[in-house]
CSV table of C-alpha atoms and ligand atoms in Angstrom, one decimal:
chain,number,residue,atom,x,y,z
G,220,UNK,CA,20.1,-3.7,-28.2
G,221,UNK,CA,18.0,-1.6,-25.9
G,222,UNK,CA,17.8,-2.4,-22.2
G,223,UNK,CA,15.3,-0.7,-19.9
G,224,UNK,CA,16.7,-0.9,-16.3
G,225,UNK,CA,14.4,-0.2,-13.4
G,226,UNK,CA,15.9,0.5,-10.0
G,227,UNK,CA,13.6,0.3,-6.9
G,228,UNK,CA,13.5,2.4,-3.7
G,229,UNK,CA,16.3,0.7,-1.7
G,230,UNK,CA,18.5,0.5,-4.9
G,231,UNK,CA,18.5,4.3,-5.0
G,232,UNK,CA,18.0,4.8,-1.3
G,233,UNK,CA,21.4,6.2,-0.3
G,234,UNK,CA,24.5,7.8,-1.9
G,235,UNK,CA,26.3,4.5,-1.8
G,236,UNK,CA,23.4,2.7,-3.4
G,237,UNK,CA,23.1,5.4,-6.1
G,238,UNK,CA,26.8,5.0,-6.9
G,239,UNK,CA,26.5,1.3,-7.1
G,240,UNK,CA,23.5,1.6,-9.5
G,241,UNK,CA,25.4,4.1,-11.7
G,242,UNK,CA,28.2,1.5,-11.9
G,243,UNK,CA,25.6,-1.2,-13.0
G,244,UNK,CA,24.3,1.2,-15.7
G,245,UNK,CA,27.7,2.1,-17.0
G,246,UNK,CA,28.7,-1.5,-17.2
G,247,UNK,CA,25.7,-2.4,-19.4
G,248,UNK,CA,26.3,-2.4,-23.1
G,249,UNK,CA,24.1,-1.0,-25.8
G,250,UNK,CA,21.4,1.6,-25.6
G,251,UNK,CA,19.9,2.0,-22.1
G,252,UNK,CA,16.9,3.7,-20.5
G,253,UNK,CA,16.7,3.9,-16.7
G,254,UNK,CA,13.5,4.1,-14.8
G,255,UNK,CA,13.7,4.8,-11.1
G,256,UNK,CA,11.5,4.7,-7.9
G,257,UNK,CA,11.7,7.3,-5.2
G,258,UNK,CA,14.4,6.9,-2.6
G,259,UNK,CA,13.1,4.4,0.0
G,260,UNK,CA,10.9,5.9,2.6
G,261,UNK,CA,10.1,9.0,0.5
G,262,UNK,CA,6.8,7.8,-0.9
G,263,UNK,CA,5.6,6.7,2.5
G,264,UNK,CA,6.5,10.1,3.8
G,265,UNK,CA,4.5,11.8,1.0
G,266,UNK,CA,1.5,9.5,1.7
G,267,UNK,CA,1.6,10.5,5.3
G,268,UNK,CA,1.6,14.2,4.2
G,269,UNK,CA,-1.5,13.8,2.0
G,270,UNK,CA,-3.3,11.8,4.7
G,271,UNK,CA,-2.7,14.3,7.4
G,272,UNK,CA,-5.4,16.7,8.5
G,273,UNK,CA,-3.2,19.8,8.4
G,274,UNK,CA,0.0,20.3,6.4
G,275,UNK,CA,2.9,22.4,7.8
G,276,UNK,CA,4.4,23.3,4.4
G,277,UNK,CA,7.7,24.6,5.8
G,278,UNK,CA,8.4,21.5,7.8
G,279,UNK,CA,7.3,19.2,4.9
G,280,UNK,CA,9.5,21.1,2.5
G,281,UNK,CA,12.5,21.0,4.8
G,282,UNK,CA,12.2,17.3,5.5
G,283,UNK,CA,11.8,16.5,1.8
G,284,UNK,CA,14.6,18.7,0.6
G,285,UNK,CA,17.0,17.5,3.4
G,286,UNK,CA,16.5,13.9,2.4
G,287,UNK,CA,17.8,14.6,-1.1
G,288,UNK,CA,20.3,17.4,-0.3
G,289,UNK,CA,22.1,15.2,2.3
G,290,UNK,CA,22.5,12.6,-0.5
G,291,UNK,CA,23.6,15.3,-3.0
G,292,UNK,CA,26.2,16.7,-0.6
G,293,UNK,CA,27.9,13.2,-0.4
G,294,UNK,CA,27.7,12.8,-4.2
G,295,UNK,CA,28.6,16.1,-5.8
G,296,UNK,CA,30.9,19.0,-5.3
G,297,UNK,CA,31.9,22.2,-7.2
G,298,UNK,CA,30.4,22.6,-10.6
G,299,UNK,CA,28.6,19.2,-10.4
G,300,UNK,CA,26.8,20.4,-7.3
G,301,UNK,CA,25.9,23.7,-9.0
G,302,UNK,CA,24.5,21.9,-12.0
G,303,UNK,CA,22.5,19.6,-9.7
G,304,UNK,CA,21.2,22.6,-7.6
G,305,UNK,CA,20.0,24.5,-10.7
G,306,UNK,CA,17.6,21.7,-11.5
G,307,UNK,CA,16.8,20.8,-7.9
G,308,UNK,CA,15.6,24.4,-7.1
G,309,UNK,CA,13.1,24.2,-10.1
G,310,UNK,CA,11.8,20.9,-9.0
G,311,UNK,CA,11.4,22.1,-5.3
G,312,UNK,CA,9.2,25.0,-6.6
G,313,UNK,CA,7.1,22.3,-8.4
G,314,UNK,CA,7.0,20.3,-5.1
G,315,UNK,CA,5.7,23.2,-3.1
G,316,UNK,CA,3.1,24.0,-5.7
G,317,UNK,CA,1.9,20.4,-5.7
G,318,UNK,CA,1.6,20.2,-1.9
G,319,UNK,CA,-0.1,23.6,-1.6
G,320,UNK,CA,-2.7,22.8,-4.4
G,321,UNK,CA,-6.4,22.3,-3.8
G,322,UNK,CA,-6.8,19.2,-1.7
G,323,UNK,CA,-10.3,18.5,-3.0
G,324,UNK,CA,-8.9,18.0,-6.5
G,325,UNK,CA,-9.4,14.3,-7.4
G,326,UNK,CA,-5.7,14.1,-8.6
G,327,UNK,CA,-4.2,16.0,-5.7
G,328,UNK,CA,-2.8,12.9,-4.0
G,329,UNK,CA,-1.3,11.5,-7.2
G,330,UNK,CA,0.5,14.8,-7.9
G,331,UNK,CA,2.0,14.8,-4.4
G,332,UNK,CA,2.9,11.2,-3.8
G,333,UNK,CA,4.7,11.0,-7.2
G,334,UNK,CA,7.1,13.8,-6.3
G,335,UNK,CA,9.8,11.5,-4.9
G,336,UNK,CA,10.6,10.0,-8.3
G,337,UNK,CA,11.3,13.5,-9.7
G,338,UNK,CA,14.2,13.8,-7.2
G,339,UNK,CA,15.7,10.3,-7.2
G,340,UNK,CA,16.0,10.4,-11.0
G,341,UNK,CA,17.7,13.8,-10.7
G,342,UNK,CA,20.3,12.5,-8.3
G,343,UNK,CA,20.9,9.4,-10.4
G,344,UNK,CA,21.2,11.3,-13.7
G,345,UNK,CA,23.8,13.6,-12.1
G,346,UNK,CA,25.8,10.7,-10.7
G,347,UNK,CA,25.8,9.2,-14.2
G,348,UNK,CA,26.9,12.6,-15.6
G,349,UNK,CA,29.8,12.6,-13.2
G,350,UNK,CA,30.9,9.3,-14.7
G,351,UNK,CA,31.0,10.8,-18.1
G,352,UNK,CA,27.7,9.5,-19.3
G,353,UNK,CA,25.4,11.8,-21.2
G,354,UNK,CA,22.4,11.1,-18.9
G,355,UNK,CA,19.3,13.2,-18.8
G,356,UNK,CA,16.7,13.3,-16.0
G,357,UNK,CA,13.2,13.1,-17.6
G,358,UNK,CA,9.9,13.3,-15.9
G,359,UNK,CA,7.0,11.1,-17.1
G,360,UNK,CA,5.7,14.4,-18.6
G,361,UNK,CA,9.0,14.9,-20.6
G,362,UNK,CA,9.1,11.2,-21.7
G,363,UNK,CA,5.4,11.0,-22.7
G,364,UNK,CA,4.2,8.2,-20.5
G,365,UNK,CA,0.4,8.4,-21.0
G,366,UNK,CA,-2.0,7.2,-18.2
G,367,UNK,CA,-5.7,7.0,-17.8
G,368,UNK,CA,-8.1,5.7,-15.1
G,369,UNK,CA,-9.1,6.5,-11.5
G,370,UNK,CA,-6.9,8.5,-9.1
G,371,UNK,CA,-4.1,6.4,-7.4
G,372,UNK,CA,-5.0,3.5,-9.7
G,373,UNK,CA,-4.0,4.5,-13.2
G,374,UNK,CA,-3.2,2.3,-16.3
G,375,UNK,CA,-1.0,3.2,-19.1
G,376,UNK,CA,-2.3,3.9,-22.6
G,377,UNK,CA,0.2,1.8,-24.5
G,378,UNK,CA,-0.4,3.0,-28.1
G,379,UNK,CA,-0.4,6.7,-27.0
G,380,UNK,CA,2.8,6.1,-24.9
G,381,UNK,CA,4.5,4.5,-27.8
G,382,UNK,CA,3.6,7.4,-30.1
G,383,UNK,CA,4.8,10.0,-27.5
G,384,UNK,CA,8.0,8.2,-26.6
G,385,UNK,CA,8.7,7.7,-30.3
G,386,UNK,CA,8.9,11.5,-30.6
G,387,UNK,CA,10.4,12.4,-27.2
G,388,UNK,CA,12.8,9.6,-26.2
G,389,UNK,CA,13.8,7.7,-29.3
G,390,UNK,CA,15.6,10.6,-30.9
G,391,UNK,CA,17.6,11.0,-27.6
G,392,UNK,CA,18.7,7.4,-27.8
G,393,UNK,CA,20.0,7.9,-31.3
G,394,UNK,CA,22.0,10.9,-30.1
G,395,UNK,CA,23.6,8.8,-27.4
G,396,UNK,CA,21.7,10.3,-24.5
G,397,UNK,CA,20.8,8.0,-21.6
G,398,UNK,CA,17.3,9.0,-20.4
G,399,UNK,CA,16.6,8.5,-16.6
G,400,UNK,CA,12.8,8.5,-16.3
G,401,UNK,CA,10.5,8.8,-13.3
G,402,UNK,CA,8.7,5.6,-12.4
G,403,UNK,CA,5.3,5.2,-10.6
G,404,UNK,CA,3.1,7.6,-12.7
G,405,UNK,CA,2.0,8.7,-16.1
G,406,UNK,CA,0.3,11.8,-17.4
G,407,UNK,CA,-3.5,12.0,-18.1
G,408,UNK,CA,-4.6,13.4,-21.5
G,409,UNK,CA,-5.1,16.8,-19.7
G,410,UNK,CA,-1.5,16.7,-18.3
G,411,UNK,CA,-2.1,15.6,-14.7
G,412,UNK,CA,0.1,13.1,-13.0
G,413,UNK,CA,-1.7,9.8,-12.3
G,414,UNK,CA,0.0,7.0,-10.3
G,415,UNK,CA,-0.1,3.3,-11.1
G,416,UNK,CA,-0.7,2.2,-7.5
G,417,UNK,CA,2.0,1.5,-4.8
G,418,UNK,CA,5.0,-0.3,-6.3
G,419,UNK,CA,4.0,1.1,-9.7
G,420,UNK,CA,7.5,1.8,-10.9
G,421,UNK,CA,7.9,-1.8,-12.1
G,422,UNK,CA,4.8,-1.4,-14.3
G,423,UNK,CA,6.0,2.0,-15.5
G,424,UNK,CA,9.3,0.4,-16.6
G,425,UNK,CA,7.4,-2.4,-18.4
G,426,UNK,CA,5.3,0.3,-20.2
G,427,UNK,CA,8.5,2.1,-21.2
G,428,UNK,CA,10.0,-1.2,-22.5
G,429,UNK,CA,6.8,-1.9,-24.5
G,430,UNK,CA,6.7,1.6,-25.9
G,431,UNK,CA,10.3,1.7,-27.0
G,432,UNK,CA,10.3,-1.9,-28.2
G,433,UNK,CA,13.2,-2.8,-25.8
G,434,UNK,CA,15.1,-6.1,-26.1
G,435,UNK,CA,15.3,-6.6,-22.3
G,436,UNK,CA,13.7,-5.3,-19.2
G,437,UNK,CA,15.8,-5.5,-16.0
G,438,UNK,CA,14.0,-5.0,-12.6
G,439,UNK,CA,16.8,-4.3,-10.1
G,440,UNK,CA,15.7,-4.7,-6.5
G,441,UNK,CA,17.1,-5.8,-3.1
G,442,UNK,CA,16.8,-9.6,-3.4
G,443,UNK,CA,18.5,-12.2,-5.6
G,444,UNK,CA,15.5,-12.7,-7.9
G,445,UNK,CA,12.0,-14.0,-7.9
G,446,UNK,CA,12.0,-16.4,-4.9
G,447,UNK,CA,10.0,-19.5,-4.0
G,448,UNK,CA,8.2,-17.4,-1.3
G,449,UNK,CA,8.4,-14.0,0.3
G,450,UNK,CA,11.8,-14.1,2.0
G,451,UNK,CA,10.4,-12.0,4.9
G,452,UNK,CA,8.0,-14.9,5.7
G,453,UNK,CA,10.3,-17.8,4.6
G,454,UNK,CA,13.9,-16.8,5.3
G,455,UNK,CA,15.2,-19.9,3.4
G,456,UNK,CA,13.2,-19.2,0.3
G,457,UNK,CA,15.1,-20.1,-2.9
G,458,UNK,CA,15.8,-18.0,-5.9
G,459,UNK,CA,14.1,-19.3,-9.0
G,460,UNK,CA,16.4,-19.3,-12.1
G,461,UNK,CA,13.7,-19.2,-14.8
G,462,UNK,CA,10.0,-18.6,-15.0
G,463,UNK,CA,7.2,-18.3,-17.6
G,464,UNK,CA,5.4,-15.0,-18.0
G,465,UNK,CA,2.2,-16.8,-16.9
G,466,UNK,CA,3.7,-18.0,-13.7
G,467,UNK,CA,5.2,-14.7,-12.8
G,468,UNK,CA,2.0,-12.8,-13.7
G,469,UNK,CA,-0.2,-15.0,-11.5
G,470,UNK,CA,2.2,-14.7,-8.5
G,471,UNK,CA,2.6,-10.9,-8.9
G,472,UNK,CA,-1.2,-10.5,-9.2
G,473,UNK,CA,-1.8,-12.7,-6.1
G,474,UNK,CA,0.6,-10.8,-3.8
G,475,UNK,CA,4.3,-11.5,-4.7
G,476,UNK,CA,5.4,-8.0,-3.9
G,477,UNK,CA,8.7,-8.3,-5.9
G,478,UNK,CA,6.8,-7.2,-9.0
G,479,UNK,CA,3.8,-4.8,-9.3
G,480,UNK,CA,0.8,-6.9,-10.3
G,481,UNK,CA,0.6,-5.5,-13.8
G,482,UNK,CA,4.3,-5.6,-14.7
G,483,UNK,CA,4.2,-8.7,-17.0
G,484,UNK,CA,1.5,-7.9,-19.6
G,485,UNK,CA,3.3,-4.9,-21.4
G,486,UNK,CA,6.4,-7.0,-21.9
G,487,UNK,CA,4.7,-10.3,-22.5
G,488,UNK,CA,2.7,-8.9,-25.4
G,489,UNK,CA,6.0,-7.8,-27.1
G,490,UNK,CA,8.0,-10.9,-26.2
G,491,UNK,CA,10.4,-8.8,-24.2
G,492,UNK,CA,12.2,-11.0,-21.6
G,493,UNK,CA,12.4,-9.7,-18.1
G,494,UNK,CA,15.1,-10.2,-15.5
G,495,UNK,CA,14.7,-9.7,-11.7
G,496,UNK,CA,18.2,-8.8,-10.3
G,497,UNK,CA,19.8,-7.7,-7.1
G,498,UNK,CA,21.4,-4.3,-7.3
G,499,UNK,CA,23.4,-5.0,-4.1
G,500,UNK,CA,24.9,-8.2,-5.8
G,501,UNK,CA,25.2,-7.4,-9.5
G,502,UNK,CA,27.3,-10.5,-10.0
G,503,UNK,CA,24.2,-12.7,-9.4
G,504,UNK,CA,22.3,-13.6,-12.6
G,505,UNK,CA,18.9,-13.2,-11.1
G,506,UNK,CA,15.6,-14.7,-12.4
G,507,UNK,CA,14.9,-14.8,-16.2
G,508,UNK,CA,11.1,-14.5,-17.0
G,509,UNK,CA,10.2,-15.2,-20.6
G,510,UNK,CA,7.9,-17.1,-22.9
G,511,UNK,CA,9.2,-20.6,-22.7
G,512,UNK,CA,10.6,-22.5,-19.9
G,513,UNK,CA,11.4,-26.2,-19.7
G,514,UNK,CA,9.2,-27.7,-17.0
G,515,UNK,CA,11.3,-29.1,-14.2
G,516,UNK,CA,8.4,-31.1,-12.9
G,517,UNK,CA,8.5,-29.4,-9.5
G,518,UNK,CA,5.3,-30.0,-7.6
G,519,UNK,CA,5.4,-26.4,-6.4
G,520,UNK,CA,7.8,-23.7,-7.5
G,521,UNK,CA,6.6,-20.6,-5.7
G,522,UNK,CA,3.9,-19.5,-3.3
G,523,UNK,CA,2.4,-16.0,-2.8
G,524,UNK,CA,-0.3,-14.6,-0.6
G,525,UNK,CA,-2.7,-11.7,-1.1
G,526,UNK,CA,-3.9,-10.4,2.3
G,527,UNK,CA,-6.8,-8.1,3.4
G,528,UNK,CA,-9.5,-9.7,1.3
G,529,UNK,CA,-13.2,-10.4,2.1
G,530,UNK,CA,-15.7,-12.9,0.9
G,531,UNK,CA,-19.2,-11.5,0.1
G,532,UNK,CA,-21.8,-14.2,-0.2
G,533,UNK,CA,-25.2,-13.4,-1.6
G,534,UNK,CA,-28.0,-15.9,-1.1
G,535,UNK,CA,-31.3,-16.3,-3.0
G,536,UNK,CA,-33.4,-19.5,-3.5
G,537,UNK,CA,-32.5,-21.4,-6.6
G,538,UNK,CA,-30.3,-18.5,-7.9
G,539,UNK,CA,-28.6,-21.0,-10.3
G,540,UNK,CA,-31.8,-21.2,-12.3
G,541,UNK,CA,-31.8,-17.4,-12.8
G,542,UNK,CA,-28.6,-16.7,-14.7
G,543,UNK,CA,-29.7,-13.1,-15.2
G,544,UNK,CA,-29.4,-12.6,-11.5
G,545,UNK,CA,-25.9,-13.9,-11.3
G,546,UNK,CA,-25.0,-11.7,-14.3
G,547,UNK,CA,-26.6,-8.7,-12.5
G,548,UNK,CA,-24.6,-9.3,-9.3
G,549,UNK,CA,-21.3,-9.5,-11.3
G,550,UNK,CA,-22.3,-6.3,-13.1
G,551,UNK,CA,-22.8,-4.5,-9.7
G,552,UNK,CA,-19.4,-5.7,-8.4
G,553,UNK,CA,-17.9,-4.3,-11.6
G,554,UNK,CA,-19.8,-1.0,-11.1
G,555,UNK,CA,-18.1,-0.8,-7.7
G,556,UNK,CA,-14.8,-1.0,-9.6
G,557,UNK,CA,-13.8,-4.0,-7.4
G,558,UNK,CA,-11.4,-6.7,-8.7
G,559,UNK,CA,-12.9,-10.1,-8.2
G,560,UNK,CA,-10.1,-12.3,-7.0
G,561,UNK,CA,-12.2,-15.5,-7.0
G,562,UNK,CA,-15.8,-16.4,-7.5
G,563,UNK,CA,-17.8,-19.5,-6.6
G,564,UNK,CA,-21.4,-20.5,-7.0
G,565,UNK,CA,-23.9,-23.0,-5.6
G,566,UNK,CA,-27.6,-23.6,-6.1
G,567,UNK,CA,-28.6,-20.7,-4.0
G,568,UNK,CA,-25.5,-18.6,-3.4
G,569,UNK,CA,-22.8,-16.8,-5.2
G,570,UNK,CA,-19.6,-15.7,-3.4
G,571,UNK,CA,-17.1,-13.1,-4.5
G,572,UNK,CA,-13.6,-12.6,-3.1
G,573,UNK,CA,-12.7,-8.9,-3.1
G,574,UNK,CA,-10.3,-6.5,-1.5
G,575,UNK,CA,-11.6,-5.5,2.0
G,576,UNK,CA,-11.3,-1.9,1.0
G,577,UNK,CA,-13.9,-2.5,-1.8
G,578,UNK,CA,-16.5,-4.1,0.5
G,579,UNK,CA,-18.4,-1.0,1.3
G,580,UNK,CA,-18.9,0.3,-2.2
G,581,UNK,CA,-19.6,-3.3,-3.5
G,582,UNK,CA,-22.4,-3.7,-0.9
G,583,UNK,CA,-23.8,-0.4,-1.8
G,584,UNK,CA,-24.1,-1.4,-5.4
G,585,UNK,CA,-25.5,-4.8,-4.6
G,586,UNK,CA,-28.1,-3.3,-2.3
G,587,UNK,CA,-29.2,-1.0,-5.1
G,588,UNK,CA,-30.4,-4.0,-7.2
G,589,UNK,CA,-34.1,-4.1,-7.7
G,590,UNK,CA,-36.4,-6.8,-9.0
G,591,UNK,CA,-34.5,-9.8,-7.4
G,592,UNK,CA,-35.3,-11.3,-4.0
G,593,UNK,CA,-31.9,-11.3,-2.3
G,594,UNK,CA,-32.4,-13.2,0.9
G,595,UNK,CA,-29.2,-12.6,2.7
G,596,UNK,CA,-25.8,-11.0,2.2
G,597,UNK,CA,-22.9,-12.3,4.4
G,598,UNK,CA,-19.4,-10.7,4.6
G,599,UNK,CA,-16.5,-12.7,5.9
G,600,UNK,CA,-13.6,-10.3,6.3
G,601,UNK,CA,-10.0,-10.9,7.3
G,602,UNK,CA,-9.2,-13.6,4.8
G,603,UNK,CA,-6.2,-14.1,2.4
G,604,UNK,CA,-5.7,-15.9,-0.8
G,605,UNK,CA,-2.8,-18.2,-1.3
G,606,UNK,CA,-1.5,-18.7,-4.8
G,607,UNK,CA,0.6,-21.9,-5.4
G,608,UNK,CA,2.4,-22.2,-8.7
G,609,UNK,CA,3.8,-25.4,-9.9
G,610,UNK,CA,4.7,-27.3,-13.1
G,611,UNK,CA,1.7,-28.9,-14.9
G,612,UNK,CA,-0.2,-28.5,-11.7
G,613,UNK,CA,-3.5,-29.4,-13.2
G,614,UNK,CA,-2.3,-32.6,-14.8
G,615,UNK,CA,-1.0,-34.1,-11.6
G,616,UNK,CA,-3.2,-36.5,-9.6
G,617,UNK,CA,-3.4,-35.8,-5.9
G,618,UNK,CA,-1.8,-32.3,-6.0
G,619,UNK,CA,-4.8,-30.8,-4.2
G,620,UNK,CA,-4.7,-33.5,-1.6
G,621,UNK,CA,-1.0,-32.8,-0.9
G,622,UNK,CA,-1.5,-29.1,-0.7
G,623,UNK,CA,-4.5,-29.3,1.5
G,624,UNK,CA,-2.8,-31.7,3.9
G,625,UNK,CA,-0.3,-28.8,4.5
G,626,UNK,CA,-3.3,-26.5,5.2
G,627,UNK,CA,-4.6,-29.0,7.6
G,628,UNK,CA,-1.2,-29.2,9.3
G,629,UNK,CA,-1.5,-25.4,9.9
G,630,UNK,CA,-4.9,-26.1,11.5
G,631,UNK,CA,-6.5,-23.8,8.9
G,632,UNK,CA,-9.9,-23.9,7.3
G,633,UNK,CA,-10.0,-23.6,3.5
G,634,UNK,CA,-12.7,-20.9,2.9
G,635,UNK,CA,-12.8,-20.9,-0.9
G,636,UNK,CA,-10.9,-22.7,-3.7
G,637,UNK,CA,-10.2,-21.7,-7.2
G,638,UNK,CA,-8.6,-24.5,-9.3
G,639,UNK,CA,-8.6,-25.0,-13.0
G,640,UNK,CA,-9.1,-21.3,-14.0
G,641,UNK,CA,-5.3,-21.0,-14.5
G,642,UNK,CA,-3.1,-23.7,-15.9
G,643,UNK,CA,-0.2,-22.9,-13.6
G,644,UNK,CA,-1.7,-22.1,-10.2
G,645,UNK,CA,-4.0,-23.4,-7.5
G,646,UNK,CA,-5.6,-20.7,-5.4
G,647,UNK,CA,-7.3,-21.0,-2.1
G,648,UNK,CA,-8.5,-18.8,0.7
G,649,UNK,CA,-7.6,-19.1,4.4
G,650,UNK,CA,-8.1,-16.9,7.5
G,651,UNK,CA,-5.5,-14.1,7.6
G,652,UNK,CA,-4.2,-15.4,10.9
G,653,UNK,CA,-3.1,-18.6,9.3
G,654,UNK,CA,-1.4,-17.3,6.2
G,655,UNK,CA,2.2,-17.3,7.6
G,656,UNK,CA,1.8,-20.9,8.9
G,657,UNK,CA,0.3,-22.2,5.7
G,658,UNK,CA,3.0,-20.6,3.5
G,659,UNK,CA,5.8,-21.8,5.8
G,660,UNK,CA,4.5,-25.4,5.9
G,661,UNK,CA,3.8,-25.6,2.1
G,662,UNK,CA,7.3,-24.3,1.5
G,663,UNK,CA,9.1,-26.6,3.9
G,664,UNK,CA,7.2,-29.7,2.6
G,665,UNK,CA,7.4,-29.0,-1.2
G,666,UNK,CA,9.9,-26.4,-1.9
G,667,UNK,CA,13.0,-26.8,0.3
C,167,ADP,P1,11.7,-2.3,-4.9
C,167,ADP,O1,11.8,-1.1,-4.0
C,167,ADP,O2,13.0,-2.7,-5.5
C,167,ADP,O3,10.6,-2.3,-5.9
C,167,ADP,P2,10.0,-4.0,-3.3
C,167,ADP,O4,10.1,-3.9,-1.8
C,167,ADP,O5,8.8,-3.4,-3.9
C,167,ADP,O6,11.4,-3.5,-3.9
C,167,ADP,O7,10.0,-5.6,-3.7
C,167,ADP,C1,11.1,-6.4,-3.3
C,167,ADP,C2,10.7,-7.2,-2.1
C,167,ADP,O8,9.6,-8.0,-2.4
C,167,ADP,C3,11.7,-8.1,-1.5
C,167,ADP,O9,12.6,-7.4,-0.6
C,167,ADP,C4,10.9,-9.1,-0.8
C,167,ADP,O10,10.9,-8.8,0.6
C,167,ADP,C5,9.5,-9.0,-1.3
C,167,ADP,N1,9.0,-10.3,-1.9
C,167,ADP,C6,7.8,-10.8,-1.7
C,167,ADP,N2,7.6,-11.9,-2.4
C,167,ADP,C7,8.7,-12.2,-3.1
C,167,ADP,C8,9.2,-13.2,-3.9
C,167,ADP,N3,8.4,-14.2,-4.3
C,167,ADP,N4,10.4,-13.1,-4.4
C,167,ADP,C9,11.3,-12.1,-4.1
C,167,ADP,N5,10.9,-11.1,-3.3
C,167,ADP,C10,9.7,-11.1,-2.8
C,168,LIG,N1,7.7,5.0,-5.0
C,168,LIG,C1,6.5,4.2,-5.3
C,168,LIG,C2,6.1,3.4,-4.1
C,168,LIG,O1,6.8,3.4,-3.1
C,168,LIG,C3,6.6,3.4,-6.5
C,168,LIG,C4,7.6,2.3,-6.5
C,168,LIG,O2,8.5,2.2,-5.6
C,168,LIG,O3,7.5,1.4,-7.3
C,168,LIG,O4,5.0,2.8,-4.1
C,169,MG,MG1,8.5,-2.5,-5.8
């Protein structure tokens, strides 16, 4: 039995949390691989460093080192501290080199913002060692997590990662070593760190589970499991005991921050069940996400919201009779590397829902189209997409009516609808200012 255990930022965010997590790991039977995020606040700090105009390296180094040394001083003494410091100093040299590198390099930011994981894993590995466990801190380079794609938005190369980890990690497991691997990033074919987007340690852990053929992936976080809504918006959100991969994947993709949007696929394809659990309450069973789940016939089970989106509407007379034009428009959105969260067409318009950060490049691409008479392009920014997941949602008469009556109660306009594309969810777009009200009303009517 191999379990991959991922611990998030708050779960490794203090000496007490690190000790608690080490206890959870040591109480888990069988072979284990740990994947950890940076200590909470550290990645945000590193993002602020790479975004600043001028970097004061001495101050950056001091703040970064202090954060980890303060924790180390509470966790280790004597020889244990010396062993930690021997590795810490080497990694601090790498940290300075990363921050001082050429800022115009396309992967500069990836290399700096992924530094936090190198230190949290070091702390955790040494706490585990102190408990008599043969733990080894491994970077994604050491472990062979292979990534490809654009800066700050990488994807894992699963076959290559499997081959690399087969050589670098599997033999360690057979020797009884417990690898503690950095989350958040992988390594490009030319050896550069490439991050998987914010919150990417969940995805990194799913990739590790896929590559090693794990029997279970555990995502340990700071809430009791996957909930019926974001508990920061709906304080009385309920924990869901069991979910399908499909339900969890849709909700994560459409904004449920508890899982990185791409966490599900690497485990789903290998039938590896996933549990979301609370590292502050290890006695709680959490949420089990797997292939099959008996429908409970809940009208709605969970609701998520993806904010900061925009609708780009392109008009041209009788566009529907020129399918090549619609195809060309989609091609141009793809050329802008923008994810289309929803699409809708009419006789003379096609509308795309994209992230607001992608609007500029998408418009540039669309404006470069020649040979078609685009009459008008409208952009409606400041909208959000709400994703409502329920049992057999599409088979139920009147579900849309029920859901939209809640939207009406919030005095919100539905700007766009996507129904029928997914078997488990109903998605619709509302103005950003109405998101909280709509989620709260939907939850109180159908989920509490
Ligand atoms: P970690 O650092 O462990 O990865 P995150 O902050 O990334 O933790 O994700 C956990 C947080 O996700 C929770 O604290 C909660 O506020 C938020 N969240 C949003 N939607 C949900 C949901 N449907 N279920 C549980 N938590 C959610
Ligand atoms: N440390 C990274 C972040 O804050 C990755 C993660 O926590 O999953 O985005
Ligand atoms: Mg997270």
